[in-house]
Amino acid sequence: MEQISVVVVGHVDHGKSTLIGRLLADTNSLPQGKLEQVRTMCVRNAKPFEYAFLLDALKDEQSQGITIDTARCFFKTEKRRYIIIDAPGHIEFLKNMITGAARADAAFIVIDAEEGIKENSRRHGYMISMLGIGQVSVLVNKMDLVGYKEEIFNEIRKEYTDFLGRLNVHPANFIPISAFKGVNVASTSDRTPWYRGMTVLEQFDAFEKGDVRASLPFRFPVQDIYKFTEDGDTRRIFAGTVETGKAEMGDKIVFLPSGKRSRINTIEGFNTPGRTIVAPGEAVGFTLQTQVYVKPGELMVKAAEDQPHVSPRFRANLFWMGHAPMIKDKKYKLKLGALRAPLQLVEILNVIDASDLTSVANKQQVDRHDVAECILEAPRPVAFDLSGKIRFTGRFVIVDNYEIAGAGIVLEDIRSEDSALRRHVSDREFAWESSGISSAQRTAAYGHSAKFVVFTGDHQEKTEVLAAALEKHLFSHNFKTYYLRMANVISGLDVDIKHESEVRDEHIRRLGELARILTDSGQIFITSLSNVDDYDLKTLELLNKPNEILVINVGENHFSHYQVALTLDVQAEEVHSLEKVAALLKEKKVILEYYL
Amino acid sequence: MTHLEKLEATSVHILREAYREFKSLVMLWSIGKDSTAMLWLTRKAFFGHVPFPLVHIDTAFKIPEMIAYRDKLAREWRLNMIVGQNTQAIAEKRTFPDGKLSRLECCKVLKSEALKHTLSGDWTRFRFDHKLGKYVEDTNKEPYTGVIVGARADEEGSRSKERYFSPRDRDSEWDIGDQPPELWGQYKTDFAPGTHVRVHPLLDWTELDIWEYIGKENIPVVPLYFNRGDGKRYRSLGCWPCTAPVESTAGNVQEVIEELKTGKLANIAERSGREQDKEDSGGLETLRRGGYM
C-alpha cells in the first residue's frame, strides 16, 4: 500500500495538534481505549478535554501546552497510508519544524480565522517553499469562533495566496474548518453551506505522490568505499543512496570533483536477486571495471549526461538556526550530499525577514532565524547542482560548533579566479620582506636554483626512499638541500591540528607555507606525500609562489588534471630512478649540466 | 520502490552514515524481532558483513531460549558479540520481585545501569570467543560513543520524537527540548568530546513493517514469537517476570502478519504485555531520559 508523509504547520496555537487529534479520532485511527484514557485524565485533572492532548505524549509538552517537537502519527484511508507530522509552531522550535517538514511530501498550513495570518504563518510558508514541498493546502481553522463567516475566510485566502505567490508556492486549495467541532475535517458540514470544496480528509487523498527523481540525470553521492576482507571478500564497493536518475551495468561514470572515470562493473547487494539497473532512493553499491581512487564524498554521475557544477564558490539561500550568528572569516563545515568540506561565508547579499519578506539592509551577519542570500566558498571545488534544476543535489547544511546550524539551497555557480587562497597569497606576497640577498646571487653561490620537489604515489615507502636518496645524492654534490619527512611535522609543527575535517587541508597549507620559506632560502626542498589529489598539488603550487614546484609521481598516476613533471616506475631500480630525476632537474635548469 | 524497500533504503543509509562517522560504534541487540531485523539491515548495508560489535545486556531474567538463539546466530554469522550485566545487583538480589524494587526500578538497575557501564567500559564486558566457543572477559575497555538502537517511533509517545541521530550527554541524558534538526538525509554527526550518540535506523518502521520484512527476507527470529500449541505467543520480548505472552494462535510469520492486520491485536498496543510501562503514565519516557533504550 502506498504511503505518504504530510506535515501540518502553522503559527503557535492555531490548532495543529487539535486538528490531528480530531482527524485520528474521527477516522477511528486511535488505539483502543486511548480516547477514553485521555478523557479520564482530563476529568481527573479538572481540565476540559482537548483533542490536542492525544498527541501530547511528552510530559513537558503537556505542562507548557505547546508542541515542541514533531510528533509522527500514522493513519490510513482506503487509498493509502499516511504519516502525519505535527510540526511545532513556536519560533523557538523552528529547527524541529524544519525536521518534520523536510520529510513531508505535502503540507497543510493551519491559520487561525480569528487571529488571522501571523508571523509564523508566513515564516512556515517560506520554509515550505525552501524545502521544496510542492503540494500545499491551507486550512483556515477555528471558523466556529468567527461565526463561519465566508468574508473572513475569503480575506485570509486572498492575503495568504498573494504571500505564497511571491514565494512561488501555489496552494491546491483553502479549506474553512473547525478542528474542535469537526467541521470539514472528516466530513462536510451545514455550518459552511457556502463551501463546496474538499474536506481535510479528502484533501489527504488528493495529494499526489509526485516523484520527478527518475527523470533527472543520475546522481550518486559516494557515502563510503568498502573493502571488507573477511571470508575472502575481494569486492571494492562504492556505497551510497541514489539521489536521482538511473544507472546500469556498463555505464560510463565520472566522479566529481576529481574527474576520475570508470565503468560500472556490478551492482552489489545482500540477499537480493542480482540486478542490472538502479533507481532513485535505492541504497546500493557498485564495483567498477577499473580501479579508481576516490574518497567518500565525491559525486558519481554518468559521463553521457548533464554534468553538475564543480566550483568552490556558489550563491545560495540559507536559513540559520544556530544560536551564534553566521559570520565572515569563520570556518564552518559544509555537508552537501555525502561531501563534508570546510566552508566560509564570503558575502551577505541580502537578509530577508521571512515573516514579511522585507529585506534587512546592510547586515554583516546572519542571525538566528534569518533567511539570507549569500556567497559561500569552500577551499577546494565542490560538485553540486543548482536547486532550480536538481534540488536533491543542490541543497546542503552547515555545521557550526558540532551542530547543524544552517541549511540552504544553491542558486548559482560563481566561477571566479578569485579564491580565499589566492587572496591570501597575494596579501602575503604584498607583505613579504625580501632578503638583501637576491635569488640570482644565491643561485650563483650554490650552483643551483631553488625548487620545491614533491614525491607522490601510492607506495609511501618507495616515495620516501627515493626522496631520501635524492637528498643524499644532491648533498654529496654540495647542493643545499633538505628532505622534510612528514612525520617530523605531524608530531611537531602540526601537532595542534585536531579537527578531523580540516586535518589534511591544514597539513597541506602549512607545508606550502614552509616550502615558500625554504625555497626563498635557495634550497632544493624535498618532501614526499601519499594520498594527495589534484587540488592538494595546486594548493602547494600556489602557496609556494613565486617559487617553483616539481611533482614526481611514483607508480600509477591518479591525477586527472594536474600535470606531474615526471612519473617513475615503481619497480625501477633506485639508481635509474635517480638518474631520471637528475635529468629532470637539468632539463628544468635547477642544476647546471657541469655539476653532475 | 515498495514501502518496505523505502524503509530498508533509509535504514541502510543511516547505518552507513553511522559507520562512516563514528569510530567507536556498537549495535544493541536485544534478541527481539526489531533489533534482529536491524542486524539483518546491517548485513544489507555492508554487503553481508557486520563491521561493528553487537552488545546485549543480559539481565539474567531473559527467557533462556533467547540466550540460546543469540549464541547460535553469533556463531553462524560470526558476530563480534559483547555481553554486559549488572552482576552485583543480580548477586545481591536487588531486583524485582526478590528485592524491594518496583518493576521500573528493576529496569533501571538491570538494564539502564548495566548498559551505561558496559558502554563506558568501566564494568566487565564479555566477548564471544569464536575459537573457544564461549564468552571471555573482553580486554578492550574503551568507551563506545556511538550506539545503534532499534527504537521505533510507533512504539509509544516519547519514541515518536526521537531523531535518527540523537545526542546524549556524559550522563546519557536526553534533552528532548533541544534536539538537532534533521533534513535532506543530513544528520548530526559531529560531537564534542565526551558526548555520545544514539542512532535509530528503525524509527520509521511499525510493528507490522518489521514482521512483513522478516517474512520477505526470511530472517530467523526467536520461536517465542509464535504459538507452539498452547494458544499463546510473545508479542514483545523482555524479562520473564515482567513479560506476559498474548493469547494467539499465530504459529508463523504470515499468521502473525494476518493477526496484526485484521485480527484481535490490530488495535492493542504492542507493549501491552510489558508490565513496567503500567506503573507510571510516562514510564518509558522517564526511563529513556535516564538512558533506557
Short mmCIF file of N, CA, C and O in Angstrom, two decimals, chain A residues 3 32 57-59 61 68-72 74 81 95-96 98-99 102-103 131 209 223-224 226 228 230 233 235 237 239-241 268-272 280-285 333 335-338 340 395-397 399 402-404 407-408, chain B residues 1 3 6 9 12-13 16-17 19-21 40 43-49 51 154 157-158 160-164 176-184 186-193 203-204 206 209 217 267-268 280 282 285-286 289:
data_model
loop_
_atom_site.label_atom_id
_atom_site.label_comp_id
_atom_site.label_asym_id
_atom_site.label_seq_id
_atom_site.Cartn_x
_atom_site.Cartn_y
_atom_site.Cartn_z
N GLN A 3 2.34 4.90 0.73
CA GLN A 3 2.36 5.71 1.95
C GLN A 3 2.93 7.08 1.63
O GLN A 3 3.92 7.18 0.92
N GLN A 32 -7.31 1.27 20.70
CA GLN A 32 -8.47 1.05 21.56
C GLN A 32 -8.28 1.69 22.93
O GLN A 32 -7.24 1.51 23.56
N ALA A 57 2.24 13.44 23.98
CA ALA A 57 2.68 12.26 24.73
C ALA A 57 3.76 12.59 25.74
O ALA A 57 3.98 11.87 26.69
N LEU A 58 4.40 13.70 25.55
CA LEU A 58 5.51 14.02 26.43
C LEU A 58 5.10 14.92 27.57
O LEU A 58 4.32 15.84 27.41
N LYS A 59 5.69 14.67 28.71
CA LYS A 59 5.28 15.40 29.89
C LYS A 59 5.52 16.90 29.78
O LYS A 59 4.66 17.70 30.11
N GLU A 61 5.65 18.73 27.30
CA GLU A 61 4.76 19.39 26.36
C GLU A 61 3.41 19.66 26.98
O GLU A 61 2.81 20.70 26.78
N ILE A 68 6.55 21.02 21.15
CA ILE A 68 7.93 21.45 20.99
C ILE A 68 8.65 20.65 19.94
O ILE A 68 9.65 21.06 19.42
N ASP A 69 8.15 19.47 19.66
CA ASP A 69 8.85 18.69 18.67
C ASP A 69 7.85 18.05 17.73
O ASP A 69 6.68 17.94 18.03
N THR A 70 8.38 17.63 16.59
CA THR A 70 7.50 16.98 15.65
C THR A 70 7.11 15.63 16.20
O THR A 70 7.95 14.87 16.66
N ALA A 71 5.83 15.33 16.15
CA ALA A 71 5.38 14.01 16.53
C ALA A 71 4.85 13.37 15.26
O ALA A 71 4.28 14.04 14.42
N ARG A 72 5.08 12.09 15.15
CA ARG A 72 4.59 11.40 13.97
C ARG A 72 3.43 10.51 14.36
O ARG A 72 3.51 9.80 15.35
N PHE A 74 0.32 7.77 12.64
CA PHE A 74 0.02 7.00 11.45
C PHE A 74 -1.49 6.87 11.31
O PHE A 74 -2.19 6.69 12.30
N ARG A 81 -1.67 4.75 3.07
CA ARG A 81 -1.28 5.01 4.45
C ARG A 81 -0.63 6.39 4.55
O ARG A 81 0.00 6.86 3.61
N LYS A 95 13.80 24.67 14.30
CA LYS A 95 14.58 23.55 13.76
C LYS A 95 13.81 22.24 13.85
O LYS A 95 14.02 21.34 13.05
N ASN A 96 12.93 22.14 14.83
CA ASN A 96 12.09 20.94 14.91
C ASN A 96 11.04 20.95 13.80
O ASN A 96 10.72 19.92 13.22
N ILE A 98 11.41 22.33 10.92
CA ILE A 98 12.13 22.02 9.68
C ILE A 98 12.34 20.51 9.56
O ILE A 98 12.15 19.92 8.51
N THR A 99 12.74 19.89 10.68
CA THR A 99 12.97 18.45 10.70
C THR A 99 11.72 17.70 10.26
O THR A 99 11.78 16.76 9.47
N ALA A 102 10.77 18.66 6.43
CA ALA A 102 11.70 18.23 5.39
C ALA A 102 11.39 16.84 4.87
O ALA A 102 11.76 16.49 3.76
N ARG A 103 10.74 16.02 5.69
CA ARG A 103 10.48 14.66 5.23
C ARG A 103 9.07 14.49 4.65
O ARG A 103 8.64 13.38 4.37
N LEU A 131 12.06 24.27 1.33
CA LEU A 131 12.24 22.82 1.45
C LEU A 131 11.79 22.12 0.17
O LEU A 131 12.00 20.93 0.01
N LYS A 209 1.58 11.77 -5.05
CA LYS A 209 2.93 11.41 -4.66
C LYS A 209 3.83 11.63 -5.87
O LYS A 209 4.31 10.69 -6.49
N GLN A 223 28.92 7.59 -0.43
CA GLN A 223 28.87 7.69 1.02
C GLN A 223 30.11 7.04 1.63
O GLN A 223 30.65 7.53 2.61
N ASP A 224 30.54 5.95 1.04
CA ASP A 224 31.70 5.25 1.59
C ASP A 224 32.22 4.27 0.55
O ASP A 224 31.52 3.95 -0.41
N TYR A 226 33.88 0.48 0.55
CA TYR A 226 34.12 -0.64 1.44
C TYR A 226 35.04 -1.66 0.81
O TYR A 226 34.92 -1.98 -0.37
N PHE A 228 35.70 -5.02 2.67
CA PHE A 228 35.68 -5.95 3.80
C PHE A 228 36.38 -7.22 3.33
O PHE A 228 35.96 -7.83 2.35
N GLU A 230 36.95 -9.97 5.18
CA GLU A 230 36.56 -11.20 5.86
C GLU A 230 35.97 -12.22 4.90
O GLU A 230 35.31 -11.85 3.92
N ASP A 233 36.36 -11.92 0.95
CA ASP A 233 35.65 -10.96 0.11
C ASP A 233 36.68 -10.01 -0.53
O ASP A 233 37.47 -9.38 0.16
N ARG A 235 35.68 -7.71 -3.00
CA ARG A 235 34.99 -6.61 -3.68
C ARG A 235 35.40 -5.26 -3.10
O ARG A 235 35.55 -5.11 -1.89
N ILE A 237 33.68 -1.86 -2.95
CA ILE A 237 32.32 -1.41 -3.25
C ILE A 237 32.14 0.08 -2.95
O ILE A 237 32.48 0.56 -1.87
N ALA A 239 29.61 2.62 -2.03
CA ALA A 239 28.28 2.53 -1.44
C ALA A 239 27.64 3.90 -1.32
O ALA A 239 28.32 4.90 -1.12
N GLY A 240 26.31 3.93 -1.43
CA GLY A 240 25.59 5.18 -1.27
C GLY A 240 24.13 5.00 -1.64
O GLY A 240 23.67 3.88 -1.89
N THR A 241 23.39 6.10 -1.63
CA THR A 241 21.98 6.08 -1.99
C THR A 241 21.80 6.91 -3.26
O THR A 241 22.30 8.04 -3.32
N GLU A 268 25.91 -4.32 -6.45
CA GLU A 268 26.01 -5.27 -5.34
C GLU A 268 24.85 -5.15 -4.36
O GLU A 268 24.25 -4.09 -4.21
N GLY A 269 24.56 -6.25 -3.69
CA GLY A 269 23.52 -6.26 -2.67
C GLY A 269 23.69 -7.49 -1.80
O GLY A 269 24.57 -8.31 -2.06
N PHE A 270 22.87 -7.59 -0.76
CA PHE A 270 22.91 -8.76 0.10
C PHE A 270 21.51 -9.35 0.17
O PHE A 270 20.54 -8.63 0.44
N ASN A 271 21.40 -10.65 -0.09
CA ASN A 271 20.12 -11.34 -0.10
C ASN A 271 19.11 -10.67 -1.03
O ASN A 271 17.94 -10.54 -0.72
N THR A 272 19.61 -10.19 -2.18
CA THR A 272 18.69 -9.63 -3.19
C THR A 272 19.01 -10.33 -4.49
O THR A 272 20.16 -10.70 -4.74
N PRO A 280 16.26 5.86 -8.32
CA PRO A 280 16.34 6.81 -7.20
C PRO A 280 15.84 6.23 -5.88
O PRO A 280 14.87 5.48 -5.86
N GLY A 281 16.51 6.60 -4.82
CA GLY A 281 16.09 6.19 -3.49
C GLY A 281 16.72 4.89 -3.04
O GLY A 281 16.69 4.54 -1.87
N GLU A 282 17.32 4.14 -3.97
CA GLU A 282 17.88 2.84 -3.60
C GLU A 282 19.25 3.00 -2.96
O GLU A 282 20.09 3.75 -3.45
N ALA A 283 19.44 2.29 -1.86
CA ALA A 283 20.74 2.29 -1.18
C ALA A 283 21.51 1.10 -1.72
O ALA A 283 21.17 -0.04 -1.41
N VAL A 284 22.50 1.36 -2.55
CA VAL A 284 23.16 0.29 -3.28
C VAL A 284 24.68 0.36 -3.16
O VAL A 284 25.23 1.16 -2.39
N GLY A 285 25.34 -0.47 -3.92
CA GLY A 285 26.79 -0.45 -4.01
C GLY A 285 27.20 -0.86 -5.42
O GLY A 285 26.51 -1.66 -6.05
N LYS A 333 31.50 23.96 8.55
CA LYS A 333 31.61 22.69 7.83
C LYS A 333 30.40 22.55 6.93
O LYS A 333 29.27 22.71 7.38
N LYS A 335 28.01 20.24 4.55
CA LYS A 335 27.61 18.87 4.25
C LYS A 335 26.64 18.94 3.08
O LYS A 335 25.53 19.47 3.22
N LEU A 336 27.11 18.47 1.94
CA LEU A 336 26.29 18.50 0.72
C LEU A 336 26.35 17.11 0.12
O LEU A 336 27.43 16.66 -0.26
N GLY A 337 25.22 16.43 0.07
CA GLY A 337 25.24 15.03 -0.33
C GLY A 337 26.13 14.28 0.65
O GLY A 337 25.97 14.41 1.86
N ALA A 338 27.09 13.52 0.13
CA ALA A 338 27.98 12.78 1.02
C ALA A 338 29.24 13.58 1.34
O ALA A 338 30.08 13.14 2.10
N ARG A 340 31.74 16.35 2.88
CA ARG A 340 31.98 17.20 4.03
C ARG A 340 33.19 18.05 3.68
O ARG A 340 34.23 17.51 3.31
N ARG A 395 21.26 21.17 -2.47
CA ARG A 395 20.92 21.63 -1.13
C ARG A 395 21.96 21.11 -0.13
O ARG A 395 22.60 20.09 -0.37
N PHE A 396 22.07 21.80 0.98
CA PHE A 396 23.18 21.50 1.90
C PHE A 396 22.83 21.94 3.30
O PHE A 396 21.88 22.71 3.51
N VAL A 397 23.61 21.47 4.26
CA VAL A 397 23.51 22.01 5.62
C VAL A 397 24.89 22.50 6.05
O VAL A 397 25.90 22.11 5.46
N VAL A 399 27.43 23.09 9.39
CA VAL A 399 27.67 22.72 10.78
C VAL A 399 28.54 23.80 11.43
O VAL A 399 29.55 24.21 10.88
N TYR A 402 29.82 21.74 16.03
CA TYR A 402 29.20 20.41 16.17
C TYR A 402 27.71 20.36 15.83
O TYR A 402 27.12 19.30 15.83
N GLU A 403 27.06 21.51 15.62
CA GLU A 403 25.61 21.48 15.40
C GLU A 403 25.26 21.85 13.97
O GLU A 403 25.91 22.73 13.38
N ILE A 404 24.21 21.23 13.42
CA ILE A 404 23.68 21.70 12.14
C ILE A 404 23.00 23.03 12.44
O ILE A 404 21.99 23.10 13.12
N ALA A 407 20.86 25.67 6.84
CA ALA A 407 20.51 24.81 5.71
C ALA A 407 20.21 25.71 4.53
O ALA A 407 19.68 26.81 4.72
N GLY A 408 20.56 25.27 3.36
CA GLY A 408 20.36 26.16 2.22
C GLY A 408 20.25 25.45 0.89
O GLY A 408 20.41 24.23 0.80
N MET B 1 9.67 1.92 -5.95
CA MET B 1 10.04 1.16 -4.75
C MET B 1 8.82 0.92 -3.88
O MET B 1 7.98 1.79 -3.73
N HIS B 3 6.91 0.15 -0.17
CA HIS B 3 7.02 0.74 1.15
C HIS B 3 8.20 0.12 1.93
O HIS B 3 9.02 0.83 2.52
N LYS B 6 11.60 1.19 0.62
CA LYS B 6 11.97 2.55 1.03
C LYS B 6 12.48 2.57 2.47
O LYS B 6 13.47 3.22 2.77
N ALA B 9 15.92 1.16 2.53
CA ALA B 9 16.94 2.06 1.97
C ALA B 9 17.30 3.16 2.98
O ALA B 9 18.47 3.50 3.15
N VAL B 12 19.40 1.63 5.76
CA VAL B 12 20.75 1.32 5.26
C VAL B 12 21.59 2.59 5.17
O VAL B 12 22.74 2.63 5.59
N HIS B 13 20.97 3.65 4.67
CA HIS B 13 21.68 4.94 4.57
C HIS B 13 22.14 5.40 5.96
O HIS B 13 23.28 5.84 6.13
N ARG B 16 25.03 3.23 7.28
CA ARG B 16 26.31 3.55 6.61
C ARG B 16 26.85 4.89 7.10
O ARG B 16 28.06 5.06 7.23
N GLU B 17 25.94 5.81 7.33
CA GLU B 17 26.35 7.12 7.82
C GLU B 17 26.99 6.98 9.21
O GLU B 17 28.02 7.57 9.50
N TYR B 19 28.42 4.30 10.46
CA TYR B 19 29.68 3.58 10.33
C TYR B 19 30.78 4.50 9.79
O TYR B 19 31.93 4.42 10.19
N ARG B 20 30.38 5.40 8.89
CA ARG B 20 31.36 6.33 8.33
C ARG B 20 31.84 7.34 9.37
O ARG B 20 33.00 7.69 9.41
N GLU B 21 30.92 7.80 10.22
CA GLU B 21 31.23 8.94 11.07
C GLU B 21 31.76 8.59 12.45
O GLU B 21 32.41 9.41 13.08
N TRP B 40 19.89 -7.61 10.49
CA TRP B 40 19.77 -8.03 9.09
C TRP B 40 20.02 -6.84 8.15
O TRP B 40 20.71 -6.96 7.13
N ARG B 43 23.60 -6.25 7.70
CA ARG B 43 24.21 -7.13 6.69
C ARG B 43 23.87 -6.62 5.29
O ARG B 43 24.66 -6.74 4.37
N LYS B 44 22.68 -6.03 5.13
CA LYS B 44 22.32 -5.41 3.84
C LYS B 44 23.26 -4.24 3.55
O LYS B 44 23.77 -4.09 2.45
N ALA B 45 23.42 -3.38 4.57
CA ALA B 45 24.19 -2.15 4.38
C ALA B 45 25.63 -2.45 4.02
O ALA B 45 26.24 -1.75 3.22
N PHE B 46 26.19 -3.50 4.63
CA PHE B 46 27.61 -3.78 4.46
C PHE B 46 27.84 -5.08 3.67
O PHE B 46 28.83 -5.76 3.85
N PHE B 47 26.88 -5.38 2.84
CA PHE B 47 27.02 -6.46 1.86
C PHE B 47 27.42 -7.78 2.49
O PHE B 47 28.38 -8.43 2.07
N GLY B 48 26.70 -8.14 3.56
CA GLY B 48 26.90 -9.43 4.20
C GLY B 48 27.76 -9.37 5.45
O GLY B 48 27.79 -10.32 6.21
N HIS B 49 28.43 -8.24 5.67
CA HIS B 49 29.32 -8.13 6.83
C HIS B 49 28.63 -7.36 7.97
O HIS B 49 27.70 -6.60 7.74
N PRO B 51 30.22 -4.92 10.52
CA PRO B 51 31.54 -4.38 10.83
C PRO B 51 31.68 -3.72 12.20
O PRO B 51 32.62 -2.97 12.42
N ASP B 154 6.60 4.28 16.49
CA ASP B 154 5.20 3.94 16.79
C ASP B 154 5.05 3.20 18.11
O ASP B 154 3.94 2.90 18.53
N GLY B 157 4.70 7.18 22.84
CA GLY B 157 4.86 8.61 22.60
C GLY B 157 6.27 9.14 22.54
O GLY B 157 6.63 9.81 21.57
N SER B 158 7.07 8.84 23.54
CA SER B 158 8.37 9.52 23.59
C SER B 158 9.25 9.12 22.42
O SER B 158 10.05 9.90 21.93
N SER B 160 8.33 8.65 19.45
CA SER B 160 7.91 9.30 18.21
C SER B 160 8.61 10.63 18.04
O SER B 160 8.51 11.27 17.02
N LYS B 161 9.33 11.07 19.06
CA LYS B 161 10.01 12.36 18.96
C LYS B 161 11.51 12.23 18.86
O LYS B 161 12.24 13.20 18.90
N GLU B 162 11.97 11.00 18.73
CA GLU B 162 13.39 10.78 18.60
C GLU B 162 13.90 11.26 17.25
O GLU B 162 13.15 11.43 16.30
N ARG B 163 15.21 11.43 17.17
CA ARG B 163 15.88 11.70 15.91
C ARG B 163 16.58 10.42 15.46
O ARG B 163 16.84 9.54 16.27
N TYR B 164 16.93 10.35 14.17
CA TYR B 164 17.73 9.22 13.70
C TYR B 164 19.08 9.23 14.42
O TYR B 164 19.59 8.21 14.82
N ILE B 176 15.15 16.52 25.43
CA ILE B 176 14.09 16.45 24.40
C ILE B 176 13.77 17.82 23.83
O ILE B 176 13.36 17.96 22.70
N GLY B 177 13.99 18.85 24.66
CA GLY B 177 13.63 20.20 24.22
C GLY B 177 14.59 20.76 23.19
O GLY B 177 14.25 21.67 22.45
N ASP B 178 15.80 20.21 23.12
CA ASP B 178 16.79 20.80 22.23
C ASP B 178 17.45 19.72 21.38
O ASP B 178 18.58 19.34 21.58
N GLN B 179 16.70 19.24 20.42
CA GLN B 179 17.22 18.17 19.57
C GLN B 179 17.71 18.75 18.25
O GLN B 179 17.20 19.74 17.77
N PRO B 180 18.68 18.09 17.65
CA PRO B 180 19.23 18.63 16.39
C PRO B 180 18.24 18.52 15.23
O PRO B 180 17.41 17.60 15.22
N PRO B 181 18.34 19.44 14.29
CA PRO B 181 17.49 19.31 13.10
C PRO B 181 18.00 18.17 12.22
O PRO B 181 19.19 17.85 12.25
N GLU B 182 17.09 17.55 11.48
CA GLU B 182 17.49 16.52 10.51
C GLU B 182 16.75 16.80 9.23
O GLU B 182 15.52 16.90 9.23
N LEU B 183 17.48 16.99 8.16
CA LEU B 183 16.80 17.22 6.90
C LEU B 183 17.67 16.80 5.73
O LEU B 183 18.89 16.80 5.85
N TRP B 184 17.02 16.42 4.66
CA TRP B 184 17.71 16.11 3.40
C TRP B 184 18.76 15.01 3.57
O TRP B 184 19.82 15.05 2.95
N GLN B 186 20.66 14.57 6.03
CA GLN B 186 21.80 15.04 6.81
C GLN B 186 21.45 14.97 8.29
O GLN B 186 20.41 15.45 8.70
N TYR B 187 22.35 14.36 9.04
CA TYR B 187 22.10 14.16 10.47
C TYR B 187 23.22 14.78 11.28
O TYR B 187 24.28 15.12 10.75
N LYS B 188 22.98 14.87 12.58
CA LYS B 188 24.04 15.38 13.45
C LYS B 188 25.09 14.29 13.61
O LYS B 188 24.85 13.27 14.25
N THR B 189 26.25 14.52 13.02
CA THR B 189 27.31 13.52 13.11
C THR B 189 28.58 14.12 13.70
O THR B 189 29.63 13.49 13.70
N ASP B 190 28.48 15.37 14.18
CA ASP B 190 29.64 16.00 14.82
C ASP B 190 29.38 16.10 16.31
O ASP B 190 28.34 16.63 16.71
N PHE B 191 30.31 15.61 17.08
CA PHE B 191 30.08 15.58 18.52
C PHE B 191 31.27 16.09 19.30
O PHE B 191 32.41 15.79 18.97
N ALA B 192 30.96 16.87 20.31
CA ALA B 192 32.01 17.35 21.19
C ALA B 192 32.56 16.16 21.97
O ALA B 192 31.82 15.20 22.24
N PRO B 193 33.85 16.20 22.31
CA PRO B 193 34.41 15.10 23.10
C PRO B 193 33.59 14.88 24.37
O PRO B 193 33.13 15.85 24.99
N LEU B 203 13.46 4.03 13.15
CA LEU B 203 12.49 4.99 13.67
C LEU B 203 11.18 5.01 12.87
O LEU B 203 10.10 5.15 13.44
N ASP B 204 11.27 4.86 11.56
CA ASP B 204 10.07 4.97 10.73
C ASP B 204 9.30 3.67 10.57
O ASP B 204 8.27 3.63 9.92
N THR B 206 7.00 0.38 11.56
CA THR B 206 5.96 -0.01 12.51
C THR B 206 6.13 -1.50 12.82
O THR B 206 6.90 -2.20 12.13
N ASP B 209 5.42 -3.45 9.78
CA ASP B 209 6.53 -3.38 8.80
C ASP B 209 7.61 -4.39 9.14
O ASP B 209 8.14 -5.08 8.27
N GLU B 217 12.25 -11.25 3.91
CA GLU B 217 13.67 -11.59 3.87
C GLU B 217 13.99 -12.95 4.48
O GLU B 217 15.12 -13.39 4.44
N ASN B 267 -5.74 -3.43 17.20
CA ASN B 267 -5.90 -2.17 17.92
C ASN B 267 -5.38 -2.19 19.34
O ASN B 267 -5.76 -1.36 20.16
N ILE B 268 -4.52 -3.13 19.64
CA ILE B 268 -3.98 -3.19 21.01
C ILE B 268 -2.49 -2.89 20.97
O ILE B 268 -1.77 -3.39 20.11
N ASP B 280 3.70 3.89 35.66
CA ASP B 280 3.79 5.34 35.66
C ASP B 280 3.35 5.75 34.27
O ASP B 280 3.77 5.14 33.29
N GLY B 282 4.12 8.08 32.37
CA GLY B 282 5.21 8.47 31.47
C GLY B 282 6.38 7.53 31.64
O GLY B 282 7.53 7.93 31.50
N GLU B 285 9.19 7.14 29.11
CA GLU B 285 9.92 8.39 28.91
C GLU B 285 10.86 8.65 30.08
O GLU B 285 12.00 9.07 29.90
N THR B 286 10.35 8.39 31.30
CA THR B 286 11.20 8.55 32.48
C THR B 286 12.46 7.73 32.32
O THR B 286 13.57 8.19 32.56
N ARG B 289 14.88 9.10 29.47
CA ARG B 289 15.69 10.26 29.83
C ARG B 289 16.90 9.84 30.63
O ARG B 289 17.93 10.50 30.62
#
